[in-house]
PDB file of C-alpha atoms and ligand atoms in Angstrom:
ATOM      1  CA  MET I   1     127.497  65.468 122.442  1.00  0.00           C
ATOM      2  CA  GLY I   2     125.535  68.672 123.039  1.00  0.00           C
ATOM      3  CA  GLU I   3     123.721  68.405 119.741  1.00  0.00           C
ATOM      4  CA  THR I   4     122.950  64.674 120.139  1.00  0.00           C
ATOM      5  CA  GLN I   5     121.539  65.349 123.559  1.00  0.00           C
ATOM      6  CA  SER I   6     119.167  67.988 122.327  1.00  0.00           C
ATOM      7  CA  GLU I   7     118.096  65.700 119.482  1.00  0.00           C
ATOM      8  CA  LEU I   8     117.431  62.944 122.005  1.00  0.00           C
ATOM      9  CA  LYS I   9     115.489  65.373 124.124  1.00  0.00           C
ATOM     10  CA  SER I  10     113.229  66.395 121.280  1.00  0.00           C
ATOM     11  CA  LEU I  11     112.788  62.739 120.273  1.00  0.00           C
ATOM     12  CA  ALA I  12     111.828  61.870 123.850  1.00  0.00           C
ATOM     13  CA  SER I  13     109.323  64.690 124.021  1.00  0.00           C
ATOM     14  CA  ALA I  14     107.843  63.671 120.637  1.00  0.00           C
ATOM     15  CA  ILE I  15     107.428  60.106 121.892  1.00  0.00           C
ATOM     16  CA  ASN I  16     105.882  61.358 125.129  1.00  0.00           C
ATOM     17  CA  GLY I  17     103.462  63.511 123.193  1.00  0.00           C
ATOM     18  CA  MET I  18     102.496  60.552 121.040  1.00  0.00           C
ATOM     19  CA  LEU I  19     101.955  58.306 124.061  1.00  0.00           C
ATOM     20  CA  ASP I  20      99.776  60.989 125.639  1.00  0.00           C
ATOM     21  CA  ARG I  21      97.640  61.132 122.524  1.00  0.00           C
ATOM     22  CA  ILE I  22      97.325  57.332 122.350  1.00  0.00           C
ATOM     23  CA  ASN I  23      96.424  57.271 126.011  1.00  0.00           C
ATOM     24  CA  GLU I  24      93.809  59.991 125.587  1.00  0.00           C
ATOM     25  CA  SER I  25      92.243  58.339 122.559  1.00  0.00           C
ATOM     26  CA  TYR I  26      92.166  54.996 124.385  1.00  0.00           C
ATOM     27  CA  ARG I  27      90.483  56.632 127.362  1.00  0.00           C
ATOM     28  CA  SER I  28      87.938  58.364 125.168  1.00  0.00           C
ATOM     29  CA  GLN I  29      87.115  55.037 123.471  1.00  0.00           C
ATOM     30  CA  VAL I  30      86.567  53.425 126.867  1.00  0.00           C
ATOM     31  CA  ARG I  31      84.383  56.353 127.909  1.00  0.00           C
ATOM     32  CA  PHE I  32      82.403  56.104 124.675  1.00  0.00           C
ATOM     33  CA  VAL I  33      81.682  52.400 125.132  1.00  0.00           C
ATOM     34  CA  SER I  34      80.732  52.862 128.758  1.00  0.00           C
ATOM     35  CA  ASP I  35      78.446  55.853 128.035  1.00  0.00           C
ATOM     36  CA  ALA I  36      76.828  53.964 125.158  1.00  0.00           C
ATOM     37  CA  SER I  37      76.174  50.907 127.314  1.00  0.00           C
ATOM     38  CA  HIS I  38      74.737  53.088 130.024  1.00  0.00           C
ATOM     39  CA  GLU I  39      72.359  54.798 127.578  1.00  0.00           C
ATOM     40  CA  LEU I  40      71.169  51.449 126.240  1.00  0.00           C
ATOM     41  CA  ARG I  41      70.577  50.030 129.686  1.00  0.00           C
ATOM     42  CA  THR I  42      67.741  52.433 130.475  1.00  0.00           C
ATOM     43  CA  PRO I  43      65.405  51.500 127.597  1.00  0.00           C
ATOM     44  CA  ILE I  44      66.185  47.810 128.063  1.00  0.00           C
ATOM     45  CA  SER I  45      65.240  48.012 131.759  1.00  0.00           C
ATOM     46  CA  VAL I  46      62.014  49.821 130.954  1.00  0.00           C
ATOM     47  CA  ILE I  47      61.040  47.217 128.373  1.00  0.00           C
ATOM     48  CA  GLN I  48      61.928  44.446 130.781  1.00  0.00           C
ATOM     49  CA  GLY I  49      59.808  46.082 133.483  1.00  0.00           C
ATOM     50  CA  TYR I  50      56.754  46.258 131.237  1.00  0.00           C
ATOM     51  CA  VAL I  51      57.186  42.722 129.965  1.00  0.00           C
ATOM     52  CA  ASN I  52      57.320  41.467 133.545  1.00  0.00           C
ATOM     53  CA  LEU I  53      54.254  43.499 134.406  1.00  0.00           C
ATOM     54  CA  LEU I  54      52.354  41.997 131.484  1.00  0.00           C
ATOM     55  CA  ASP I  55      53.559  38.537 132.358  1.00  0.00           C
ATOM     56  CA  ARG I  56      52.265  38.806 135.895  1.00  0.00           C
ATOM     57  CA  TRP I  57      49.024  40.764 135.644  1.00  0.00           C
ATOM     58  CA  GLY I  58      48.547  42.536 132.397  1.00  0.00           C
ATOM     59  CA  LYS I  59      47.346  39.894 129.986  1.00  0.00           C
ATOM     60  CA  ASN I  60      43.684  40.290 130.807  1.00  0.00           C
ATOM     61  CA  ASP I  61      43.774  43.914 131.833  1.00  0.00           C
ATOM     62  CA  GLU I  62      43.011  46.056 128.809  1.00  0.00           C
ATOM     63  CA  LYS I  63      44.451  49.233 130.348  1.00  0.00           C
ATOM     64  CA  THR I  64      47.754  47.723 131.488  1.00  0.00           C
ATOM     65  CA  LEU I  65      48.068  46.007 128.143  1.00  0.00           C
ATOM     66  CA  GLN I  66      47.734  49.248 126.188  1.00  0.00           C
ATOM     67  CA  GLU I  67      50.022  51.167 128.524  1.00  0.00           C
ATOM     68  CA  SER I  68      52.692  48.489 128.194  1.00  0.00           C
ATOM     69  CA  ILE I  69      52.450  48.335 124.433  1.00  0.00           C
ATOM     70  CA  ASP I  70      52.794  52.123 124.197  1.00  0.00           C
ATOM     71  CA  ALA I  71      55.805  52.176 126.509  1.00  0.00           C
ATOM     72  CA  ILE I  72      57.534  49.310 124.724  1.00  0.00           C
ATOM     73  CA  LYS I  73      56.929  50.978 121.360  1.00  0.00           C
ATOM     74  CA  ASP I  74      58.406  54.232 122.673  1.00  0.00           C
ATOM     75  CA  GLU I  75      61.443  52.619 124.173  1.00  0.00           C
ATOM     76  CA  THR I  76      62.247  50.483 121.145  1.00  0.00           C
ATOM     77  CA  GLU I  77      61.994  53.639 119.024  1.00  0.00           C
ATOM     78  CA  ASN I  78      64.473  55.370 121.374  1.00  0.00           C
ATOM     79  CA  MET I  79      66.787  52.403 121.249  1.00  0.00           C
ATOM     80  CA  LYS I  80      66.642  52.248 117.495  1.00  0.00           C
ATOM     81  CA  SER I  81      67.603  55.892 117.072  1.00  0.00           C
ATOM     82  CA  LEU I  82      70.338  55.569 119.694  1.00  0.00           C
ATOM     83  CA  VAL I  83      71.832  52.552 117.920  1.00  0.00           C
ATOM     84  CA  GLU I  84      71.677  54.410 114.589  1.00  0.00           C
ATOM     85  CA  GLN I  85      73.521  57.371 116.144  1.00  0.00           C
ATOM     86  CA  LEU I  86      76.160  55.081 117.627  1.00  0.00           C
ATOM     87  CA  LEU I  87      76.656  53.315 114.316  1.00  0.00           C
ATOM     88  CA  PHE I  88      77.055  56.659 112.570  1.00  0.00           C
ATOM     89  CA  LEU I  89      79.780  57.775 114.964  1.00  0.00           C
ATOM     90  CA  ALA I  90      81.527  54.390 114.885  1.00  0.00           C
ATOM     91  CA  ARG I  91      81.615  54.440 111.082  1.00  0.00           C
ATOM     92  CA  GLY I  92      82.846  58.018 111.166  1.00  0.00           C
ATOM     93  CA  ASP I  93      85.626  57.087 113.594  1.00  0.00           C
ATOM     94  CA  ASN I  94      86.670  54.130 111.442  1.00  0.00           C
ATOM     95  CA  ASN I  95      86.438  56.097 108.230  1.00  0.00           C
ATOM     96  CA  THR I  96      84.131  53.477 106.797  1.00  0.00           C
ATOM     97  CA  MET I  97      81.304  55.740 105.757  1.00  0.00           C
ATOM     98  CA  ALA I  98      80.332  55.750 102.097  1.00  0.00           C
ATOM     99  CA  LEU I  99      80.245  59.403 101.104  1.00  0.00           C
ATOM    100  CA  GLN I 100      78.973  61.027  97.981  1.00  0.00           C
ATOM    101  CA  VAL I 101      80.348  64.498  97.479  1.00  0.00           C
ATOM    102  CA  GLU I 102      78.544  66.818  95.115  1.00  0.00           C
ATOM    103  CA  ARG I 103      78.174  70.533  94.559  1.00  0.00           C
ATOM    104  CA  PHE I 104      74.728  71.672  95.693  1.00  0.00           C
ATOM    105  CA  GLU I 105      72.787  74.720  96.776  1.00  0.00           C
ATOM    106  CA  LEU I 106      72.400  75.065 100.542  1.00  0.00           C
ATOM    107  CA  SER I 107      69.324  77.286 100.820  1.00  0.00           C
ATOM    108  CA  ALA I 108      67.267  74.856  98.707  1.00  0.00           C
ATOM    109  CA  LEU I 109      68.224  72.146 101.161  1.00  0.00           C
ATOM    110  CA  ALA I 110      67.255  74.348 104.118  1.00  0.00           C
ATOM    111  CA  GLU I 111      63.846  75.055 102.535  1.00  0.00           C
ATOM    112  CA  GLU I 112      63.362  71.338 101.937  1.00  0.00           C
ATOM    113  CA  VAL I 113      64.091  70.430 105.573  1.00  0.00           C
ATOM    114  CA  LEU I 114      61.870  73.279 106.733  1.00  0.00           C
ATOM    115  CA  ARG I 115      58.925  72.071 104.635  1.00  0.00           C
ATOM    116  CA  GLU I 116      59.328  68.557 106.022  1.00  0.00           C
ATOM    117  CA  THR I 117      59.576  69.898 109.573  1.00  0.00           C
ATOM    118  CA  GLN I 118      56.437  72.009 109.268  1.00  0.00           C
ATOM    119  CA  MET I 119      54.543  68.917 108.213  1.00  0.00           C
ATOM    120  CA  ILE I 120      55.307  67.214 111.507  1.00  0.00           C
ATOM    121  CA  ASP I 121      55.524  70.188 113.868  1.00  0.00           C
ATOM    122  CA  GLY I 122      52.530  72.481 114.006  1.00  0.00           C
ATOM    123  CA  GLY I 123      53.563  73.672 117.455  1.00  0.00           C
ATOM    124  CA  HIS I 124      56.079  76.360 116.484  1.00  0.00           C
ATOM    125  CA  GLU I 125      56.128  79.293 114.136  1.00  0.00           C
ATOM    126  CA  TYR I 126      58.724  78.894 111.396  1.00  0.00           C
ATOM    127  CA  ASN I 127      60.437  81.625 109.409  1.00  0.00           C
ATOM    128  CA  SER I 128      63.240  81.528 106.889  1.00  0.00           C
ATOM    129  CA  HIS I 129      65.647  83.857 105.125  1.00  0.00           C
ATOM    130  CA  ALA I 130      67.762  82.312 102.453  1.00  0.00           C
ATOM    131  CA  ALA I 131      70.319  83.504  99.944  1.00  0.00           C
ATOM    132  CA  PRO I 132      71.577  80.980  97.385  1.00  0.00           C
ATOM    133  CA  VAL I 133      75.035  79.572  98.066  1.00  0.00           C
ATOM    134  CA  PHE I 134      76.790  76.441  96.819  1.00  0.00           C
ATOM    135  CA  ILE I 135      78.908  74.018  98.811  1.00  0.00           C
ATOM    136  CA  ASN I 136      80.698  70.709  98.161  1.00  0.00           C
ATOM    137  CA  ALA I 137      79.594  67.953 100.511  1.00  0.00           C
ATOM    138  CA  ASP I 138      77.455  64.858 100.869  1.00  0.00           C
ATOM    139  CA  ARG I 139      73.982  66.328 100.538  1.00  0.00           C
ATOM    140  CA  SER I 140      72.195  63.758 102.657  1.00  0.00           C
ATOM    141  CA  LEU I 141      74.669  64.225 105.512  1.00  0.00           C
ATOM    142  CA  VAL I 142      74.261  68.005 105.438  1.00  0.00           C
ATOM    143  CA  LYS I 143      70.522  67.422 105.471  1.00  0.00           C
ATOM    144  CA  GLN I 144      70.966  65.235 108.525  1.00  0.00           C
ATOM    145  CA  ALA I 145      73.020  67.960 110.273  1.00  0.00           C
ATOM    146  CA  THR I 146      70.305  70.518 109.465  1.00  0.00           C
ATOM    147  CA  ARG I 147      67.662  68.216 110.900  1.00  0.00           C
ATOM    148  CA  ILE I 148      69.716  67.839 114.078  1.00  0.00           C
ATOM    149  CA  LEU I 149      69.720  71.634 114.605  1.00  0.00           C
ATOM    150  CA  ILE I 150      66.011  72.009 113.872  1.00  0.00           C
ATOM    151  CA  ASP I 151      65.179  69.004 116.029  1.00  0.00           C
ATOM    152  CA  ASN I 152      66.961  70.677 118.963  1.00  0.00           C
ATOM    153  CA  ALA I 153      65.237  74.014 118.355  1.00  0.00           C
ATOM    154  CA  MET I 154      61.895  72.181 118.435  1.00  0.00           C
ATOM    155  CA  LYS I 155      62.747  70.140 121.500  1.00  0.00           C
ATOM    156  CA  TYR I 156      64.149  72.993 123.554  1.00  0.00           C
ATOM    157  CA  SER I 157      61.552  75.668 122.712  1.00  0.00           C
ATOM    158  CA  PRO I 158      58.116  75.908 124.301  1.00  0.00           C
ATOM    159  CA  PRO I 159      55.148  75.605 121.931  1.00  0.00           C
ATOM    160  CA  GLY I 160      54.238  78.762 120.025  1.00  0.00           C
ATOM    161  CA  LYS I 161      57.793  80.106 119.932  1.00  0.00           C
ATOM    162  CA  ARG I 162      59.464  81.175 116.721  1.00  0.00           C
ATOM    163  CA  ILE I 163      62.181  79.210 114.954  1.00  0.00           C
ATOM    164  CA  ILE I 164      64.155  80.962 112.232  1.00  0.00           C
ATOM    165  CA  VAL I 165      66.199  79.106 109.641  1.00  0.00           C
ATOM    166  CA  SER I 166      68.551  81.179 107.542  1.00  0.00           C
ATOM    167  CA  VAL I 167      71.241  80.638 104.946  1.00  0.00           C
ATOM    168  CA  SER I 168      73.843  83.248 104.099  1.00  0.00           C
ATOM    169  CA  SER I 169      77.359  83.517 102.776  1.00  0.00           C
ATOM    170  CA  ALA I 170      80.325  85.695 103.675  1.00  0.00           C
ATOM    171  CA  ASP I 171      84.118  85.553 103.304  1.00  0.00           C
ATOM    172  CA  GLY I 172      84.167  82.251 101.470  1.00  0.00           C
ATOM    173  CA  TYR I 173      81.878  80.492 103.945  1.00  0.00           C
ATOM    174  CA  ALA I 174      78.267  79.368 103.706  1.00  0.00           C
ATOM    175  CA  ARG I 175      76.337  79.523 106.936  1.00  0.00           C
ATOM    176  CA  LEU I 176      73.111  77.675 107.787  1.00  0.00           C
ATOM    177  CA  THR I 177      71.686  79.023 111.044  1.00  0.00           C
ATOM    178  CA  VAL I 178      68.839  77.816 113.220  1.00  0.00           C
ATOM    179  CA  GLN I 179      67.697  80.299 115.821  1.00  0.00           C
ATOM    180  CA  ASP I 180      65.112  79.685 118.521  1.00  0.00           C
ATOM    181  CA  GLU I 181      63.477  81.456 121.447  1.00  0.00           C
ATOM    182  CA  GLY I 182      63.736  78.450 123.691  1.00  0.00           C
ATOM    183  CA  ILE I 183      65.199  77.543 127.074  1.00  0.00           C
ATOM    184  CA  GLY I 184      68.769  78.465 126.090  1.00  0.00           C
ATOM    185  CA  ILE I 185      71.989  77.000 127.432  1.00  0.00           C
ATOM    186  CA  LYS I 186      73.895  78.219 130.464  1.00  0.00           C
ATOM    187  CA  SER I 187      77.232  79.744 129.507  1.00  0.00           C
ATOM    188  CA  GLU I 188      79.366  77.121 131.303  1.00  0.00           C
ATOM    189  CA  ALA I 189      77.685  74.392 129.270  1.00  0.00           C
ATOM    190  CA  VAL I 190      78.057  75.995 125.839  1.00  0.00           C
ATOM    191  CA  PRO I 191      81.623  74.767 125.181  1.00  0.00           C
ATOM    192  CA  ARG I 192      80.565  71.197 125.938  1.00  0.00           C
ATOM    193  CA  ILE I 193      77.370  70.727 123.959  1.00  0.00           C
ATOM    194  CA  LEU I 194      79.232  69.369 120.925  1.00  0.00           C
ATOM    195  CA  ASP I 195      80.721  66.562 123.057  1.00  0.00           C
ATOM    196  CA  ARG I 196      79.350  63.071 122.733  1.00  0.00           C
ATOM    197  CA  PHE I 197      76.679  62.253 125.318  1.00  0.00           C
ATOM    198  CA  TYR I 198      76.778  65.713 126.844  1.00  0.00           C
ATOM    199  CA  ARG I 199      73.392  67.167 127.808  1.00  0.00           C
ATOM    200  CA  ALA I 200      73.128  70.532 129.524  1.00  0.00           C
ATOM    201  CA  ASP I 201      71.014  70.515 132.639  1.00  0.00           C
ATOM    202  CA  GLU I 202      70.051  66.861 132.828  1.00  0.00           C
ATOM    203  CA  SER I 203      66.907  67.541 134.868  1.00  0.00           C
ATOM    204  CA  ARG I 204      65.372  69.798 132.239  1.00  0.00           C
ATOM    205  CA  ALA I 205      66.741  67.766 129.366  1.00  0.00           C
ATOM    206  CA  LYS I 206      65.336  64.485 130.675  1.00  0.00           C
ATOM    207  CA  ALA I 207      61.794  65.387 129.744  1.00  0.00           C
ATOM    208  CA  THR I 208      62.789  65.787 126.107  1.00  0.00           C
ATOM    209  CA  GLY I 209      64.612  62.491 125.621  1.00  0.00           C
ATOM    210  CA  GLY I 210      67.791  61.977 123.619  1.00  0.00           C
ATOM    211  CA  ALA I 211      71.270  60.768 124.387  1.00  0.00           C
ATOM    212  CA  GLY I 212      73.282  63.913 123.722  1.00  0.00           C
ATOM    213  CA  LEU I 213      74.681  62.674 120.414  1.00  0.00           C
ATOM    214  CA  GLY I 214      72.919  64.903 117.875  1.00  0.00           C
ATOM    215  CA  LEU I 215      75.369  67.794 117.890  1.00  0.00           C
ATOM    216  CA  SER I 216      78.427  65.546 117.987  1.00  0.00           C
ATOM    217  CA  ILE I 217      77.150  64.004 114.749  1.00  0.00           C
ATOM    218  CA  ALA I 218      76.549  67.457 113.234  1.00  0.00           C
ATOM    219  CA  LYS I 219      80.087  68.401 114.273  1.00  0.00           C
ATOM    220  CA  TRP I 220      81.542  65.342 112.567  1.00  0.00           C
ATOM    221  CA  ILE I 221      79.620  66.148 109.380  1.00  0.00           C
ATOM    222  CA  THR I 222      80.674  69.802 109.201  1.00  0.00           C
ATOM    223  CA  GLU I 223      84.325  69.087 110.021  1.00  0.00           C
ATOM    224  CA  ARG I 224      84.398  66.345 107.392  1.00  0.00           C
ATOM    225  CA  TYR I 225      83.860  69.064 104.768  1.00  0.00           C
ATOM    226  CA  GLY I 226      86.263  71.617 106.184  1.00  0.00           C
ATOM    227  CA  GLY I 227      83.616  73.459 108.186  1.00  0.00           C
ATOM    228  CA  HIS I 228      82.750  74.082 111.815  1.00  0.00           C
ATOM    229  CA  ILE I 229      79.841  74.807 114.173  1.00  0.00           C
ATOM    230  CA  GLU I 230      79.117  78.115 115.904  1.00  0.00           C
ATOM    231  CA  VAL I 231      76.997  78.361 119.036  1.00  0.00           C
ATOM    232  CA  LEU I 232      75.503  81.426 120.638  1.00  0.00           C
ATOM    233  CA  SER I 233      73.059  80.965 123.487  1.00  0.00           C
ATOM    234  CA  ARG I 234      71.556  82.767 126.461  1.00  0.00           C
ATOM    235  CA  LEU I 235      69.724  80.946 129.208  1.00  0.00           C
ATOM    236  CA  ASP I 236      65.944  81.506 129.045  1.00  0.00           C
ATOM    237  CA  ILE I 237      66.318  83.707 125.965  1.00  0.00           C
ATOM    238  CA  GLY I 238      67.264  81.437 123.122  1.00  0.00           C
ATOM    239  CA  THR I 239      69.881  79.716 121.061  1.00  0.00           C
ATOM    240  CA  ARG I 240      71.477  80.235 117.674  1.00  0.00           C
ATOM    241  CA  ILE I 241      73.523  77.423 116.176  1.00  0.00           C
ATOM    242  CA  SER I 242      75.156  77.552 112.736  1.00  0.00           C
ATOM    243  CA  ILE I 243      76.819  74.957 110.594  1.00  0.00           C
ATOM    244  CA  VAL I 244      79.457  76.622 108.455  1.00  0.00           C
ATOM    245  CA  PHE I 245      81.022  75.216 105.263  1.00  0.00           C
ATOM    246  CA  PRO I 246      83.528  76.590 102.768  1.00  0.00           C
ATOM    247  CA  THR I 247      81.647  77.765  99.678  1.00  0.00           C
ATOM    248  CA  ALA I 248      82.137  75.977  96.350  1.00  0.00           C
ATOM    249  CA  PRO I 249      82.722  78.504  93.580  1.00  0.00           C
ATOM    250  CA  GLU I 250      81.385  77.601  90.162  1.00  0.00           C
ATOM    251  CA  GLY I 251      83.480  75.232  88.115  1.00  0.00           C
ATOM    252  CA  LEU I 252      85.396  73.870  91.098  1.00  0.00           C
ATOM    253  CA  SER I 253      83.906  70.652  92.391  1.00  0.00           C
TER     254      SER I 253
HETATM  255  P1  ATP J   1      69.948  63.739 120.791  1.00  0.00           P
HETATM  256  O1  ATP J   1      70.181  64.868 119.831  1.00  0.00           O
HETATM  257  O2  ATP J   1      71.034  62.711 120.748  1.00  0.00           O
HETATM  258  O3  ATP J   1      68.596  63.176 120.696  1.00  0.00           O
HETATM  259  P2  ATP J   1      70.288  65.860 122.671  1.00  0.00           P
HETATM  260  O4  ATP J   1      69.368  66.763 121.931  1.00  0.00           O
HETATM  261  O5  ATP J   1      70.280  65.957 124.161  1.00  0.00           O
HETATM  262  O6  ATP J   1      70.046  64.346 122.280  1.00  0.00           O
HETATM  263  P3  ATP J   1      72.441  67.233 121.307  1.00  0.00           P
HETATM  264  O7  ATP J   1      71.581  67.516 120.133  1.00  0.00           O
HETATM  265  O8  ATP J   1      73.856  66.811 121.041  1.00  0.00           O
HETATM  266  O9  ATP J   1      71.801  66.103 122.216  1.00  0.00           O
HETATM  267  O10 ATP J   1      72.484  68.515 122.239  1.00  0.00           O
HETATM  268  C1  ATP J   1      73.291  68.502 123.422  1.00  0.00           C
HETATM  269  C2  ATP J   1      72.674  69.389 124.492  1.00  0.00           C
HETATM  270  O11 ATP J   1      72.795  70.760 124.106  1.00  0.00           O
HETATM  271  C3  ATP J   1      71.196  69.174 124.727  1.00  0.00           C
HETATM  272  O12 ATP J   1      70.951  68.154 125.645  1.00  0.00           O
HETATM  273  C4  ATP J   1      70.754  70.529 125.280  1.00  0.00           C
HETATM  274  O13 ATP J   1      71.064  70.591 126.653  1.00  0.00           O
HETATM  275  C5  ATP J   1      71.674  71.508 124.561  1.00  0.00           C
HETATM  276  N1  ATP J   1      71.016  72.109 123.379  1.00  0.00           N
HETATM  277  C6  ATP J   1      71.248  71.813 122.085  1.00  0.00           C
HETATM  278  N2  ATP J   1      70.503  72.590 121.266  1.00  0.00           N
HETATM  279  C7  ATP J   1      69.786  73.398 122.058  1.00  0.00           C
HETATM  280  C8  ATP J   1      68.822  74.441 121.830  1.00  0.00           C
HETATM  281  N3  ATP J   1      68.444  74.782 120.590  1.00  0.00           N
HETATM  282  N4  ATP J   1      68.297  75.061 122.917  1.00  0.00           N
HETATM  283  C9  ATP J   1      68.662  74.713 124.176  1.00  0.00           C
HETATM  284  N5  ATP J   1      69.554  73.752 124.461  1.00  0.00           N
HETATM  285  C10 ATP J   1      70.110  73.102 123.432  1.00  0.00           C
HETATM  286 MG1   MG J   2      69.554  66.837 119.806  1.00  0.00          MG
END
């Protein structure tokens, strides 16, 4: 009897644990859908507002016409990137993403992203330090994760500030780091910035646009290849975020 009872007890606690997990994942799905809908509502309302404005007065007013066109262009662009981010995460959750794993050199990728960034951002000073290191992953996804980090460094640093991109390896891990001298993140917010839809300090973040999905996508990408993300930040001083992957020694791919 005694033994059966303890077996029943551990079975009951296993079932409880499982129900808790199902419950939590259900709740997080509901939250995801509701946050996503909320994010999409804003651009739709703005577009609607401008269309109404045009409909009523704007057709013959050159200035209103141009202002409306610009705003509608902006908002559709925001909506497009938001929908792309949502699709990425949905495919990741469903495991329906087509992935192409190859062995490639990380610092060459960092240099490539940096060159592309400098073409579009003349407002910051870029530096890089890179040591060659190979990893196994989908190259275009790692490129996307790198872009996400650089995009944040750009967005959250005042013009003229320095952004440093570096690649290094140690203890079997390759590390791609983006460091900025920007607004920084308050310490309470640091543990949450990888969460979906989380934005630290909404009032300051509002001016920069974005839904708070970038880092959650970068997190998915790094974890998919056995890696993780490291964040170090000080408010008003700057931020350093690294994506870390296991290295791929030669001959093992
Ligand atoms: P999105 O990337 O979806 O356009 P986002 O930039 O707000 O929007 P994340 O990239 O996930 O979303 O970043 C989450 C939050 O973390 C940001 O809103 C910002 O508050 C903070 N953050 C991220 N990177 C930096 C950085 N380099 N400097 C300061 N704050 C940062
Ligand atoms: Mg971002």
